[in-house]
C-alpha positions as a printed NumPy array, in Angstrom:
array([[ -5.551,  -4.177,  29.324],
       [ -7.745,  -2.231,  26.945],
       [ -9.977,  -4.227,  24.634],
       [ -8.72 ,  -4.083,  21.045],
       [-11.996,  -5.059,  19.464],
       [-14.599,  -7.697,  18.89 ],
       [-13.933, -11.185,  17.666],
       [-16.009, -12.882,  15.022],
       [-15.023, -16.445,  14.213],
       [-11.431, -15.812,  15.272],
       [-11.189, -12.683,  13.107],
       [-10.214,  -9.477,  14.876],
       [-12.551,  -6.607,  14.024],
       [-11.651,  -2.952,  14.294],
       [-13.66 ,  -1.208,  16.98 ],
       [-14.431,   2.328,  18.094],
       [-13.527,   1.506,  21.692],
       [-10.124,   2.525,  23.034],
       [ -7.428,   0.249,  21.721],
       [ -3.686,  -0.19 ,  21.703],
       [ -3.273,   0.907,  18.095],
       [ -1.6  ,  -2.36 ,  17.107],
       [ -2.595,  -1.946,  13.454],
       [ -0.703,   1.327,  13.014],
       [  2.366,   1.33 ,  10.716],
       [  3.63 ,   4.716,  11.933],
       [  4.214,   3.279,  15.417],
       [  7.621,   2.178,  14.119],
       [  8.733,   5.636,  12.995],
       [ 12.07 ,   7.105,  14.02 ],
       [ 11.671,   9.842,  16.626],
       [ 13.424,  12.443,  14.475],
       [ 11.136,  11.741,  11.517],
       [  8.069,  11.791,  13.789],
       [  8.961,  15.195,  15.234],
       [  9.629,  16.488,  11.736],
       [  6.224,  15.308,  10.492],
       [  4.467,  16.888,  13.464],
       [  6.117,  20.244,  12.809],
       [  5.717,  20.25 ,   9.026],
       [  2.073,  19.147,   9.168],
       [  0.82 ,  21.539,  11.859],
       [  0.454,  19.034,  14.636],
       [ -2.314,  16.801,  15.938],
       [ -5.997,  17.413,  16.67 ],
       [ -6.926,  17.12 ,  20.344],
       [ -9.063,  14.004,  19.811],
       [ -5.962,  12.151,  18.558],
       [ -3.58 ,  13.149,  21.38 ],
       [ -3.709,   9.659,  22.893],
       [ -2.752,   8.064,  19.58 ],
       [  0.077,  10.564,  19.052],
       [  1.383,   9.836,  22.548],
       [  1.303,   6.117,  21.743],
       [  3.371,   6.667,  18.58 ],
       [  5.865,   8.82 ,  20.498],
       [  6.136,   6.175,  23.204],
       [  6.603,   3.331,  20.715],
       [  9.218,   5.317,  18.82 ],
       [ 11.22 ,   5.74 ,  22.023],
       [ 10.736,   2.131,  23.148],
       [ 11.842,   0.668,  19.812],
       [ 14.932,   2.88 ,  19.519],
       [ 17.242,   0.134,  20.912],
       [ 15.768,  -2.328,  18.403],
       [ 16.36 ,   0.081,  15.512],
       [ 19.944,   0.572,  16.677],
       [ 20.395,  -3.203,  16.908],
       [ 19.042,  -3.636,  13.391],
       [ 21.384,  -0.982,  12.046],
       [ 24.432,  -2.51 ,  13.744],
       [ 23.659,  -6.039,  12.565],
       [ 22.287,  -5.422,   9.086],
       [ 23.113,  -1.994,   7.662],
       [ 26.272,  -3.169,   5.908],
       [ 24.475,  -6.253,   4.573],
       [ 21.639,  -4.07 ,   3.284],
       [ 24.045,  -1.709,   1.542],
       [ 25.857,  -4.635,  -0.088],
       [ 22.699,  -6.507,  -1.09 ],
       [ 22.291,  -6.895,  -4.838],
       [ 18.822,  -6.904,  -6.388],
       [ 19.558,  -9.421,  -9.141],
       [ 16.027,  -9.923, -10.465],
       [ 14.058,  -6.869, -11.63 ],
       [ 11.085,  -6.283,  -9.311],
       [  7.507,  -6.706, -10.469],
       [  5.603,  -3.489,  -9.741],
       [  1.833,  -3.808,  -9.3  ],
       [  0.255,  -0.473, -10.182],
       [ -3.197,   1.063, -10.042],
       [ -4.971,   3.76 ,  -8.078],
       [ -6.226,   2.746,  -4.634],
       [ -9.2  ,   0.339,  -4.643],
       [ -8.573,  -0.796,  -8.226],
       [ -8.208,  -4.493,  -7.406],
       [ -4.492,  -4.395,  -6.657],
       [ -4.827,  -6.019,  -3.219],
       [ -6.666,  -9.029,  -4.631],
       [ -4.15 ,  -9.36 ,  -7.449],
       [ -1.184,  -8.953,  -5.109],
       [ -2.422, -11.506,  -2.579],
       [ -3.031, -13.942,  -5.424],
       [  0.421, -13.559,  -6.953],
       [  2.004, -13.801,  -3.498],
       [  0.818, -17.408,  -3.313],
       [  3.825, -18.204,  -5.51 ],
       [  6.448, -19.024,  -2.895],
       [  9.235, -18.271,  -5.358],
       [  8.382, -14.565,  -5.072],
       [  9.158, -12.28 ,  -2.145],
       [  7.621,  -9.234,  -0.49 ],
       [  7.437,  -7.262,   2.736],
       [  4.64 ,  -8.663,   4.891],
       [  1.659,  -7.076,   6.6  ],
       [  3.164,  -8.08 ,   9.942],
       [  6.395,  -6.266,   9.126],
       [  4.57 ,  -3.126,   7.972],
       [  1.281,  -2.758,   9.839],
       [  2.55 ,  -3.494,  13.353],
       [  5.108,  -0.692,  13.196],
       [  7.949,  -3.167,  12.673],
       [  9.384,  -2.052,   9.332],
       [ 12.6  ,  -0.734,  10.91 ],
       [ 13.261,  -3.699,  13.209],
       [ 12.026,  -6.898,  11.572],
       [ 15.366,  -8.3  ,  10.391],
       [ 16.96 ,  -8.337,  13.848],
       [ 13.853,  -8.669,  16.039],
       [ 11.673, -11.29 ,  14.398],
       [ 10.271, -12.54 ,  17.717],
       [  8.999,  -9.059,  18.546],
       [  7.329,  -8.858,  15.142],
       [  5.674, -12.241,  15.615],
       [  4.352, -11.25 ,  19.047],
       [  2.865,  -8.061,  17.615],
       [  1.416,  -9.929,  14.653],
       [ -0.29 , -12.562,  16.807],
       [ -2.127,  -9.766,  18.638],
       [ -3.237,  -8.113,  15.396],
       [ -3.947, -10.752,  12.739],
       [ -6.07 , -12.114,  11.158],
       [ -7.832,  -8.784,  10.73 ],
       [-10.973,  -7.88 ,   8.812],
       [-10.531,  -4.851,   6.549],
       [-14.276,  -4.126,   6.893],
       [-14.321,  -2.106,   3.652],
       [-14.345,  -5.261,   1.521],
       [-14.321,  -9.036,   1.854],
       [-10.579,  -9.353,   2.494],
       [ -9.36 , -10.931,   5.737],
       [ -5.78 ,  -9.759,   6.244],
       [ -3.211, -12.303,   7.405],
       [  0.152, -11.588,   9.023],
       [  2.089, -13.087,   6.116],
       [  0.087, -11.294,   3.413],
       [  2.071,  -8.857,   1.26 ],
       [  2.171,  -5.324,   2.639],
       [  2.717,  -1.981,   0.923],
       [  6.222,  -0.576,   1.138],
       [  4.96 ,   3.032,   1.101],
       [  3.924,   2.653,   4.743],
       [  7.315,   1.207,   5.644],
       [  9.144,   3.983,   3.817],
       [  7.206,   6.601,   5.795],
       [  8.91 ,   5.46 ,   8.997],
       [ 12.311,   6.623,   7.788],
       [ 11.552,   9.159,   5.033],
       [  9.339,  12.27 ,   5.381],
       [  7.979,  12.608,   1.836],
       [  5.565,   9.747,   1.187],
       [  1.929,   9.338,   0.195],
       [  1.276,   7.802,   3.61 ],
       [  1.854,  11.198,   5.22 ],
       [ -1.34 ,  12.363,   3.511],
       [ -3.27 ,   9.642,   5.363],
       [ -1.69 ,  10.495,   8.703],
       [ -2.188,  14.252,   8.243],
       [ -5.167,  14.581,   5.864],
       [ -5.385,  18.37 ,   6.083],
       [ -2.015,  18.396,   4.32 ],
       [ -2.993,  15.628,   1.895],
       [ -2.298,  17.569,  -1.306],
       [  1.058,  18.828,  -0.089],
       [  2.062,  15.283,   0.895],
       [  0.999,  13.831,  -2.457],
       [  2.748,  16.59 ,  -4.403],
       [  5.959,  15.866,  -2.514],
       [  5.582,  12.087,  -2.798],
       [  5.111,  12.269,  -6.584],
       [  7.746,  15.013,  -7.068],
       [  5.133,  17.247,  -8.723],
       [  6.796,  20.504,  -7.665],
       [ 10.33 ,  19.183,  -7.157],
       [ 12.001,  21.458,  -9.715],
       [ 15.554,  20.797,  -8.492],
       [ 15.02 ,  17.016,  -8.005],
       [ 16.058,  17.315,  -4.352],
       [ 13.143,  15.282,  -2.979],
       [ 13.254,  12.805,  -5.862],
       [ 16.928,  12.046,  -5.316],
       [ 16.393,  11.593,  -1.579],
       [ 13.409,   9.343,  -2.294],
       [ 15.423,   7.205,  -4.719],
       [ 18.124,   6.663,  -2.122],
       [ 15.637,   5.753,   0.621],
       [ 13.503,   3.573,  -1.653],
       [ 16.463,   1.666,  -3.029],
       [ 17.664,   0.966,   0.502],
       [ 14.213,  -0.367,   1.414],
       [ 14.097,  -2.613,  -1.663],
       [ 17.532,  -3.988,  -0.769],
       [ 16.346,  -4.621,   2.771],
       [ 13.241,  -6.468,   1.585],
       [ 15.386,  -8.485,  -0.84 ],
       [ 17.786,  -9.411,   1.961],
       [ 14.874, -10.473,   4.148],
       [ 13.504, -12.872,   1.516],
       [ 16.917, -14.349,   0.658],
       [ 17.162, -12.789,  -2.774],
       [ 13.775, -13.824,  -4.174],
       [ 12.282, -11.747,  -6.944],
       [ 10.074,  -9.058,  -5.413],
       [  6.444,  -8.224,  -6.086],
       [  5.739,  -4.666,  -4.968],
       [  2.155,  -3.435,  -4.812],
       [  2.164,   0.261,  -4.069],
       [ -0.54 ,   2.523,  -5.598],
       [  1.531,   5.758,  -5.42 ],
       [  4.145,   4.112,  -7.656],
       [  1.566,   4.425, -10.441],
       [  2.656,   8.062, -10.641],
       [  6.412,   7.394, -10.361],
       [  7.127,   5.458, -13.554],
       [ 10.138,   7.452, -14.75 ],
       [ 11.763,   7.436, -11.317],
       [ 11.28 ,   3.687, -10.905],
       [ 12.853,   3.117, -14.319],
       [ 15.877,   5.141, -13.245],
       [ 16.353,   2.665, -10.391],
       [ 15.23 ,  -0.495, -12.201],
       [ 15.474,  -0.06 , -16.003],
       [ 14.288,  -3.639, -16.582],
       [ 11.515,  -3.526, -13.976],
       [  8.247,  -5.27 , -14.844],
       [  4.965,  -3.377, -14.505],
       [  1.404,  -4.668, -14.119],
       [ -1.243,  -1.935, -14.192],
       [ -4.771,  -2.719, -13.049],
       [ -7.625,  -0.331, -13.792],
       [-11.182,  -0.487, -12.49 ],
       [-14.354,   1.474, -13.263],
       [-13.47 ,   5.008, -12.007],
       [-16.984,   5.494, -10.613],
       [-16.583,   2.421,  -8.398],
       [-13.039,   3.424,  -7.519],
       [-14.239,   6.821,  -6.312],
       [-17.051,   5.331,  -4.209],
       [-14.752,   2.708,  -2.713],
       [-12.096,   5.302,  -1.871],
       [-14.652,   7.531,  -0.178],
       [-15.786,   4.612,   1.966],
       [-12.208,   3.597,   2.753],
       [-10.999,   7.052,   3.733],
       [-14.025,   7.817,   5.879],
       [-13.232,   4.67 ,   7.88 ],
       [ -9.429,   4.737,   7.79 ],
       [ -8.635,   8.415,   8.367],
       [ -9.86 ,   8.241,  12.002],
       [ -7.905,   4.999,  12.508],
       [ -4.617,   6.059,  10.939],
       [ -4.87 ,   9.839,  10.968],
       [ -4.085,  12.589,  13.459],
       [ -6.312,  15.259,  11.943],
       [ -9.998,  15.563,  11.058],
       [-11.358,  16.727,   7.711],
       [-14.866,  16.797,   6.272],
       [-16.363,  14.291,   3.853],
       [-16.513,  17.045,   1.24 ],
       [-12.753,  17.601,   1.601],
       [-12.105,  13.872,   1.339],
       [-14.166,  13.765,  -1.851],
       [-12.25 ,  16.643,  -3.421],
       [ -8.908,  15.075,  -2.496],
       [ -9.86 ,  11.738,  -4.069],
       [-10.715,  13.364,  -7.388],
       [ -7.602,  15.549,  -7.284],
       [ -5.203,  12.701,  -6.436],
       [ -6.772,  10.374,  -9.009],
       [ -6.192,  13.035, -11.655],
       [ -2.578,  13.492, -10.577],
       [ -1.639,   9.825, -10.28 ],
       [ -3.432,   8.564, -13.38 ],
       [ -2.373,  11.631, -15.336],
       [  1.275,  10.932, -14.525],
       [  0.895,   7.27 , -15.42 ],
       [ -0.648,   7.973, -18.816],
       [  1.96 ,  10.635, -19.48 ],
       [  4.907,   8.371, -18.635],
       [  3.788,   4.813, -19.414],
       [  5.293,   4.877, -22.909],
       [  8.747,   5.116, -21.321],
       [  8.31 ,   1.499, -20.193],
       [  9.548,  -0.988, -22.814],
       [  6.369,  -2.602, -24.242],
       [  7.499,  -6.093, -23.265],
       [  7.763,  -4.971, -19.619],
       [  4.222,  -3.582, -19.247],
       [  0.933,  -5.44 , -18.887],
       [ -2.338,  -3.545, -18.42 ],
       [ -5.42 ,  -5.303, -17.096],
       [ -9.016,  -4.175, -16.903],
       [-10.028,  -5.425, -13.467],
       [-13.537,  -6.357, -14.558],
       [-12.026,  -8.659, -17.21 ],
       [ -9.591, -10.173, -14.713],
       [-12.366, -11.39 , -12.418],
       [-13.43 , -14.854, -13.488],
       [-10.411, -15.231, -15.783],
       [ -7.63 , -15.033, -13.225],
       [ -5.745, -18.168, -14.271],
       [ -5.614, -17.155, -17.936],
       [ -4.221, -13.749, -17.018],
       [ -1.701, -15.198, -14.567],
       [ -0.411, -17.649, -17.161],
       [ -0.029, -14.833, -19.699],
       [  1.846, -12.69 , -17.163],
       [  4.246, -15.5  , -16.286],
       [  4.863, -16.146, -19.967],
       [  5.424, -12.514, -20.998],
       [  7.677, -11.709, -18.037],
       [  9.452, -15.074, -18.216],
       [  8.629, -15.935, -14.593],
       [  9.333, -19.559, -13.733],
       [  7.028, -21.708, -11.621],
       [  3.52 , -21.113, -12.95 ],
       [  2.59 , -24.807, -13.022],
       [  3.959, -25.289,  -9.52 ],
       [  1.981, -22.317,  -8.161],
       [ -1.257, -23.029, -10.062],
       [ -2.935, -25.212,  -7.383],
       [ -2.449, -22.545,  -4.71 ],
       [ -3.661, -19.881,  -7.142],
       [ -6.864, -21.829,  -7.785],
       [ -7.44 , -22.475,  -4.088],
       [ -6.998, -18.786,  -3.247],
       [ -9.357, -17.694,  -6.038],
       [-12.041, -20.07 ,  -4.75 ],
       [-11.651, -18.89 ,  -1.142],
       [-11.748, -15.222,  -2.122],
       [-14.872, -15.738,  -4.225],
       [-16.702, -17.335,  -1.303],
       [-15.698, -14.519,   1.043],
       [-16.681, -11.875,  -1.516],
       [-20.144, -13.345,  -2.089],
       [-20.722, -13.579,   1.661],
       [-19.573,  -9.974,   2.182],
       [-21.63 ,  -8.683,  -0.747],
       [-24.805, -10.292,   0.581],
       [-24.373,  -8.46 ,   3.891],
       [-23.079,  -5.086,   2.646],
       [-24.87 ,  -2.983,   0.064],
       [-22.896,  -0.055,  -1.427],
       [-24.358,   3.425,  -1.188],
       [-25.248,   4.611,  -4.708],
       [-23.698,   7.82 ,  -6.016],
       [-26.103,  10.686,  -6.531],
       [-26.513,  12.274,  -9.962],
       [-24.526,  15.373,  -9.036],
       [-21.53 ,  13.271,  -7.961],
       [-21.748,  11.088, -11.073],
       [-21.678,  14.209, -13.23 ],
       [-18.698,  15.549, -11.306],
       [-16.765,  12.297, -11.766],
       [-17.677,  12.219, -15.459],
       [-16.268,  15.709, -15.85 ],
       [-13.128,  15.468, -13.696],
       [-12.125,  11.916, -14.627],
       [-13.271,  11.874, -18.239],
       [ -9.763,  11.044, -19.497],
       [ -9.548,   8.015, -17.197],
       [-13.078,   6.813, -17.92 ],
       [-12.374,   6.811, -21.655],
       [ -9.079,   4.988, -21.135],
       [-10.753,   2.344, -18.948],
       [-13.611,   1.861, -21.434],
       [-11.134,   1.195, -24.26 ],
       [ -8.988,  -1.33 , -22.378]])
C-alpha cells in the first residue's frame, strides 16, 4: 500500500509522495458529472493523470452505493422540511470563517455536514453507507491543514460547496479542480453572466436538495453553513430562505490576499487537475475577491437588518464569548449557557495551537508592488473593513 504521508503526534500530514488521494472531495462525484467537467474544462494535465484515474475509478466503484442511497433516501430527502432558517457564515476565503464555524459547531444543538462526509468523497453516500464513511475517515483524520494552525477532525463542519460539486457542474469548487478555468467557474457559480437565470434556477434546486439532505442527516437540527462563495449569493439564498440568518466575517484584505496565495499554491496541486503559474493565481485571487465582495456589498441591504451580523475578525479574536452571546441573543438561538463551557475550551485549545504554529511559521511579507496593487484593486473592501 502506498504511504499516505508522515505522522506527527498522531496527526496525518499531507506529503508529496504518492498517496491514495483520501482527502479529495471530488472522489465521490457521479460519473456523468465527472465526464462533463472533463469535457467542459479542457481535460487534465499529464502530471495529474493518476489522480484523474483514481477519481474515475472511485466514481465507478461507488455507483452501487449512490444507487442504494437514492433508493433508500431520495423520497425522504424530497419530503424533508427545513423548519429552522439556516445560519449562513459568510466571508471571503481565509477571513476567519473556519475558526468561527468550528467554534459555533461545538453547540450540539446545531447541525452541519461533516468533513468526513465531504472530504473523503462521501457526500453522495453518507446517509446509507455510514460504515464506509467511517472507514474512510479513520484513514484520513485528524489531518493538519499545514496553511494554518487548524487540525481537522472527521466530525468538524465541512463546506457544502464541495459536496454540491459532486452532483452539480456549476460550483466554485470547479475552479479549484480546474484552475485554468477558474474565472469561468466562478462566473457560473455566482450567476454573473446568467442572463436567463438558467444556471441559477438549476443551482437553487440542487442546493435546496442538499440542504434537505443535510437536515435529514442531523435529525432536523438547525443548520450552520459556512461556505465562502455564498458571500456572493445573497439574493439567491434569500429566495430559498427568506428568514435565513447571516454572519459575515471580514479580515484585513492584505492578510486575506497573502493567506489565499499561500493556500492556493499548496492546495491546487493537491485538489487540482491543471497547473497554472503563481502570477495567474495572484490575478485570480484579486479578481474573485472583487467579484464576491462586490456582490455582497451590492446585495447585503436586501437582508433584513435583524438577520445580519457583521464582524471584523480582528475584533472577534480575544472577544469570542462576547460576540457569541450577542449572536445567540440577536438570532434568538437557544442553548448559549449550555454550550459556553465547550466554547471556552475550544477557544483555549485553538489559541495554544495558533501560538505554537505561529512560532514555527513566519509569513512571507508582501512586496511594495503587491501592496500597491492590492490597495488599488481592493480599495473598496479595505475602506469597508477599516470602518467596521
